CSV table of C-alpha atoms in Angstrom, one decimal:
chain,number,residue,atom,x,y,z
A,1,UNK,CA,-7.5,81.9,-91.5
A,2,UNK,CA,-8.8,78.6,-93.0
A,3,UNK,CA,-7.6,76.3,-95.4
A,4,UNK,CA,-8.7,73.0,-97.2
A,5,UNK,CA,-6.6,69.4,-96.2
A,6,UNK,CA,-7.4,66.1,-96.2
A,7,UNK,CA,-10.9,66.9,-97.5
A,8,UNK,CA,-11.9,68.9,-94.5
A,9,UNK,CA,-11.6,72.9,-93.5
A,10,UNK,CA,-9.1,73.5,-90.8
A,11,UNK,CA,-9.1,76.5,-88.8
A,12,UNK,CA,-5.7,78.3,-87.5
A,13,UNK,CA,-3.4,81.2,-87.3
A,14,UNK,CA,-0.3,81.9,-88.6
A,15,UNK,CA,1.8,85.0,-86.7
A,16,UNK,CA,5.2,86.0,-86.3
A,17,UNK,CA,8.6,84.7,-88.0
A,18,UNK,CA,11.7,82.6,-87.0
A,19,UNK,CA,11.8,79.3,-86.2
A,20,UNK,CA,8.3,77.5,-86.5
A,21,UNK,CA,6.4,76.4,-83.3
A,22,UNK,CA,2.9,74.2,-83.6
A,23,UNK,CA,0.7,74.5,-80.6
A,24,UNK,CA,-1.7,72.2,-80.5
A,25,UNK,CA,-4.7,72.5,-77.9
A,26,UNK,CA,-6.8,70.2,-75.9
A,27,UNK,CA,-10.1,68.6,-76.0
A,28,UNK,CA,-12.6,70.2,-75.8
A,29,UNK,CA,-10.8,73.3,-76.7
A,30,UNK,CA,-9.7,75.4,-79.6
A,31,UNK,CA,-6.7,77.6,-80.6
A,32,UNK,CA,-7.7,80.4,-78.4
A,33,UNK,CA,-6.5,78.3,-75.7
A,34,UNK,CA,-2.8,79.5,-76.5
A,35,UNK,CA,-3.4,83.4,-77.0
A,36,UNK,CA,-0.9,83.9,-73.8
A,37,UNK,CA,1.8,81.9,-75.3
A,38,UNK,CA,1.3,83.3,-79.0
A,39,UNK,CA,1.4,86.4,-77.9
A,40,UNK,CA,4.7,85.5,-75.9
A,41,UNK,CA,6.1,83.2,-78.8
A,42,UNK,CA,5.5,85.7,-81.8
A,43,UNK,CA,8.2,87.8,-80.8
A,44,UNK,CA,10.8,85.3,-81.7
A,45,UNK,CA,8.9,82.4,-83.8
A,46,UNK,CA,6.4,81.7,-86.3
A,47,UNK,CA,3.7,80.4,-84.4
A,48,UNK,CA,1.2,78.1,-85.5
A,49,UNK,CA,-1.9,77.3,-83.8
A,50,UNK,CA,-4.4,75.0,-85.8
A,51,UNK,CA,-8.1,74.1,-84.7
A,52,UNK,CA,-7.7,70.3,-84.5
A,53,UNK,CA,-10.7,68.5,-86.6
A,54,UNK,CA,-14.2,68.9,-84.5
A,55,UNK,CA,-13.0,71.9,-82.6
A,56,UNK,CA,-12.8,75.5,-83.2
A,57,UNK,CA,-13.4,76.7,-86.6
A,58,UNK,CA,-12.6,73.2,-88.3
A,59,UNK,CA,-14.7,70.8,-89.9
A,60,UNK,CA,-16.4,67.8,-87.8
A,61,UNK,CA,-16.1,64.2,-88.9
A,62,UNK,CA,-18.6,61.6,-88.1
A,63,UNK,CA,-16.1,59.2,-87.9
A,64,UNK,CA,-13.9,59.0,-84.7
A,65,UNK,CA,-11.3,61.8,-84.7
A,66,UNK,CA,-7.9,59.9,-84.3
A,67,UNK,CA,-5.0,61.2,-83.1
A,68,UNK,CA,-3.5,59.9,-86.0
A,69,UNK,CA,-5.8,61.9,-88.2
A,70,UNK,CA,-5.2,64.7,-86.4
A,71,UNK,CA,-1.8,64.5,-86.4
A,72,UNK,CA,-2.0,63.8,-90.6
A,73,UNK,CA,-3.9,67.2,-90.8
A,74,UNK,CA,-1.2,69.1,-88.9
A,75,UNK,CA,1.5,67.3,-91.3
A,76,UNK,CA,-0.8,68.4,-94.4
A,77,UNK,CA,-1.3,72.0,-92.7
A,78,UNK,CA,2.6,72.6,-92.7
A,79,UNK,CA,3.4,71.3,-96.1
A,80,UNK,CA,0.6,73.6,-97.6
A,81,UNK,CA,2.9,76.6,-95.5
A,82,UNK,CA,6.0,75.5,-96.6
A,83,UNK,CA,6.9,74.5,-92.8
A,84,UNK,CA,9.7,71.6,-93.0
A,85,UNK,CA,10.3,71.2,-89.6
A,86,UNK,CA,9.2,72.4,-86.7
A,87,UNK,CA,9.0,72.7,-82.5
A,88,UNK,CA,5.5,70.3,-81.8
A,89,UNK,CA,3.9,71.5,-78.6
A,90,UNK,CA,0.7,69.7,-77.0
A,91,UNK,CA,-1.2,70.1,-74.4
A,92,UNK,CA,-3.4,66.9,-72.8
A,93,UNK,CA,-5.4,65.7,-76.1
A,94,UNK,CA,-2.6,68.0,-78.2
A,95,UNK,CA,0.1,65.8,-76.5
A,96,UNK,CA,-1.3,62.8,-77.9
A,97,UNK,CA,-1.4,64.3,-80.8
A,98,UNK,CA,2.1,65.4,-80.7
A,99,UNK,CA,2.8,62.3,-80.0
A,100,UNK,CA,1.5,60.4,-83.0
A,101,UNK,CA,3.1,63.2,-85.4
A,102,UNK,CA,6.6,62.1,-83.6
A,103,UNK,CA,5.9,58.8,-84.6
A,104,UNK,CA,4.8,59.4,-87.7
A,105,UNK,CA,7.0,61.9,-88.8
A,106,UNK,CA,10.4,62.2,-86.5
A,107,UNK,CA,12.6,63.8,-89.1
A,108,UNK,CA,10.4,67.0,-88.9
A,109,UNK,CA,10.0,67.6,-85.3
A,110,UNK,CA,12.9,70.0,-84.5
A,111,UNK,CA,12.0,69.3,-80.7
A,112,UNK,CA,8.8,68.3,-78.7
A,113,UNK,CA,6.9,69.9,-76.0
A,114,UNK,CA,4.4,67.6,-74.1
A,115,UNK,CA,2.4,69.7,-71.2
A,116,UNK,CA,0.0,68.0,-68.9
A,117,UNK,CA,-0.6,64.8,-71.0
A,118,UNK,CA,0.4,61.0,-70.9
A,119,UNK,CA,1.6,58.2,-73.0
A,120,UNK,CA,-0.4,55.6,-71.5
A,121,UNK,CA,-3.7,54.4,-73.5
A,122,UNK,CA,-7.0,54.8,-71.9
A,123,UNK,CA,-7.7,52.1,-69.0
A,124,UNK,CA,-10.8,50.1,-70.0
A,125,UNK,CA,-12.5,52.8,-66.9
A,126,UNK,CA,-11.3,55.6,-69.0
A,127,UNK,CA,-13.2,54.1,-72.2
A,128,UNK,CA,-16.1,53.7,-70.1
A,129,UNK,CA,-16.2,57.4,-69.0
A,130,UNK,CA,-15.5,58.8,-72.8
A,131,UNK,CA,-18.2,56.7,-73.6
A,132,UNK,CA,-20.6,58.3,-71.2
A,133,UNK,CA,-19.2,61.6,-71.9
A,134,UNK,CA,-19.8,61.0,-75.7
A,135,UNK,CA,-23.1,60.1,-75.0
A,136,UNK,CA,-24.0,63.2,-72.9
A,137,UNK,CA,-22.5,65.6,-75.1
A,138,UNK,CA,-24.8,64.3,-78.2
A,139,UNK,CA,-27.8,64.1,-75.9
A,140,UNK,CA,-27.5,67.3,-73.9
A,141,UNK,CA,-25.0,69.3,-75.3
A,142,UNK,CA,-21.4,70.8,-73.8
A,143,UNK,CA,-23.3,72.4,-70.8
A,144,UNK,CA,-22.9,69.7,-68.0
A,145,UNK,CA,-19.7,68.7,-69.5
A,146,UNK,CA,-18.2,72.2,-69.2
A,147,UNK,CA,-19.8,72.2,-65.8
A,148,UNK,CA,-18.3,68.8,-64.4
A,149,UNK,CA,-14.7,69.4,-66.4
A,150,UNK,CA,-14.0,72.7,-65.0
A,151,UNK,CA,-13.0,72.2,-61.5
A,152,UNK,CA,-10.5,69.4,-63.0
A,153,UNK,CA,-8.9,72.0,-65.2
A,154,UNK,CA,-8.0,75.0,-62.8
A,155,UNK,CA,-5.8,75.3,-59.5
A,156,UNK,CA,-8.4,76.2,-57.0
A,157,UNK,CA,-7.1,79.6,-56.7
A,158,UNK,CA,-7.2,80.3,-60.3
A,159,UNK,CA,-11.3,79.6,-59.9
A,160,UNK,CA,-11.4,81.6,-56.9
A,161,UNK,CA,-9.6,84.4,-58.0
A,162,UNK,CA,-9.4,84.6,-61.7
A,163,UNK,CA,-13.1,85.0,-63.3
A,164,UNK,CA,-12.0,85.6,-66.8
A,165,UNK,CA,-9.8,82.7,-66.8
A,166,UNK,CA,-12.8,80.4,-66.0
A,167,UNK,CA,-14.9,82.6,-68.1
A,168,UNK,CA,-12.6,81.7,-71.1
A,169,UNK,CA,-12.3,78.1,-70.5
A,170,UNK,CA,-16.0,77.7,-70.0
A,171,UNK,CA,-16.7,79.5,-73.1
A,172,UNK,CA,-14.5,77.4,-75.4
A,173,UNK,CA,-16.0,74.3,-74.3
A,174,UNK,CA,-19.3,75.3,-74.6
A,175,UNK,CA,-18.9,76.7,-77.8
A,176,UNK,CA,-17.6,73.1,-79.2
A,177,UNK,CA,-19.7,71.2,-81.5
A,178,UNK,CA,-21.3,68.2,-79.1
A,179,UNK,CA,-20.6,65.9,-82.7
A,180,UNK,CA,-16.8,67.4,-82.6
A,181,UNK,CA,-16.3,66.4,-79.1
A,182,UNK,CA,-17.9,63.0,-79.3
A,183,UNK,CA,-15.5,62.8,-82.3
A,184,UNK,CA,-12.4,63.3,-80.3
A,185,UNK,CA,-13.6,61.3,-77.5
A,186,UNK,CA,-14.3,58.2,-79.7
A,187,UNK,CA,-10.8,58.8,-80.9
A,188,UNK,CA,-9.2,59.7,-77.6
A,189,UNK,CA,-10.6,56.3,-76.5
A,190,UNK,CA,-9.0,54.0,-79.3
A,191,UNK,CA,-5.3,55.9,-79.1
A,192,UNK,CA,-2.4,53.7,-79.0
A,193,UNK,CA,-0.5,53.1,-75.9
A,194,UNK,CA,3.0,55.3,-76.5
A,195,UNK,CA,4.4,54.2,-73.4
A,196,UNK,CA,7.0,51.8,-75.4
A,197,UNK,CA,7.9,54.0,-77.8
A,198,UNK,CA,9.3,57.0,-75.4
A,199,UNK,CA,12.7,55.5,-75.5
A,200,UNK,CA,13.0,56.2,-79.2
A,201,UNK,CA,12.4,60.0,-79.2
A,202,UNK,CA,15.7,61.5,-79.9
A,203,UNK,CA,14.6,65.4,-80.5
A,204,UNK,CA,15.1,67.7,-77.5
A,205,UNK,CA,11.9,67.0,-75.5
A,206,UNK,CA,10.2,69.6,-72.6
A,207,UNK,CA,7.7,67.8,-70.4
A,208,UNK,CA,5.5,70.1,-68.4
A,209,UNK,CA,2.9,70.0,-65.9
A,210,UNK,CA,0.9,71.5,-62.8
A,211,UNK,CA,1.5,70.3,-59.8
A,212,UNK,CA,-2.4,70.2,-59.2
A,213,UNK,CA,-3.0,68.2,-62.3
A,214,UNK,CA,-5.6,65.4,-61.4
A,215,UNK,CA,-6.6,64.5,-65.1
A,216,UNK,CA,-2.9,63.7,-66.0
A,217,UNK,CA,-0.6,63.9,-62.9
A,218,UNK,CA,2.6,64.7,-62.3
A,219,UNK,CA,3.6,60.7,-62.2
A,220,UNK,CA,2.4,60.6,-65.5
A,221,UNK,CA,4.9,63.3,-66.5
A,222,UNK,CA,7.7,61.7,-64.4
A,223,UNK,CA,7.1,58.2,-66.7
A,224,UNK,CA,7.7,60.0,-69.8
A,225,UNK,CA,10.8,62.0,-68.2
A,226,UNK,CA,12.4,59.0,-67.2
A,227,UNK,CA,11.6,57.2,-71.1
A,228,UNK,CA,12.8,59.9,-73.1
A,229,UNK,CA,16.6,60.4,-72.9
A,230,UNK,CA,17.8,63.7,-72.2
A,231,UNK,CA,14.4,65.5,-71.3
A,232,UNK,CA,13.7,68.1,-69.0
A,233,UNK,CA,10.7,68.1,-66.6
A,234,UNK,CA,9.2,71.0,-65.4
A,235,UNK,CA,6.4,70.8,-62.5
A,236,UNK,CA,4.6,74.7,-62.1
A,237,UNK,CA,3.2,75.1,-58.8
A,238,UNK,CA,-0.4,76.1,-58.4
A,239,UNK,CA,-1.7,75.2,-61.7
A,240,UNK,CA,-3.7,71.9,-62.4
A,241,UNK,CA,-4.6,70.6,-66.0
A,242,UNK,CA,-4.9,73.6,-68.3
A,243,UNK,CA,-1.3,75.0,-67.3
A,244,UNK,CA,-0.4,77.4,-69.9
A,245,UNK,CA,-3.6,79.0,-68.7
A,246,UNK,CA,-3.4,78.4,-65.0
A,247,UNK,CA,0.0,80.3,-64.8
A,248,UNK,CA,0.9,81.8,-68.4
A,249,UNK,CA,4.1,83.7,-67.7
A,250,UNK,CA,5.8,80.5,-65.5
A,251,UNK,CA,4.5,78.6,-68.4
A,252,UNK,CA,6.1,81.0,-71.4
A,253,UNK,CA,9.3,81.3,-69.2
A,254,UNK,CA,9.7,77.7,-69.1
A,255,UNK,CA,8.7,77.1,-73.3
A,256,UNK,CA,10.8,80.2,-74.2
A,257,UNK,CA,14.0,79.1,-71.9
A,258,UNK,CA,13.4,75.3,-73.7
A,259,UNK,CA,13.2,77.1,-77.2
A,260,UNK,CA,16.6,78.2,-77.0
A,261,UNK,CA,18.2,74.0,-76.0
């Protein structure tokens, strides 16, 4: 489905019924990343999976796609769907958006799930890497970026033994519009450091990370766990950065258990 919010077309799925859960994908993916989670959760929950601006079926903008803009897009979508409160879950870039959403709309967040993400802003080196990747996307497309990112996204065992998962992740990246990827990279480089804000999070919070995640490693998850009072930390073995695909069954088990509080 598509809907117009805040001047752009936003692609999304709305499946199941019950308490609302919003799943926010990472960069440079789209809502199909959550296929396994939607299948597991739609039996008991209303699951909303938007394509964040510049990704999937959502419009590309020429200006930086900031985490705040993406959070405001999600809020506008939920208003149109008459959803006043929801569990907000995000992986990687989606986690940055989830934190931005919480900062803006605390009372609308029933609970928070932060997967394979971090609260810190980019370092100077990180910003330089994003700038180089922006240039690469705009000049050469997404193929090279997909090739270089893949080994970091999935656990070696997944890469070796599950070609269908490798193919899914690669296709999401290659199909992302280069201008959309560039706008998101620009937005992530500009994002606010949320570390000093974490102690103010009072909604029930689940933090999930793959043991082999080298992009947002376990130490980043442990920092969020220390700062967010009462939060739960789950480390998934044999999973890297895209833990929801690396170990979908275990990811789903952890999330379903958490949603019951």
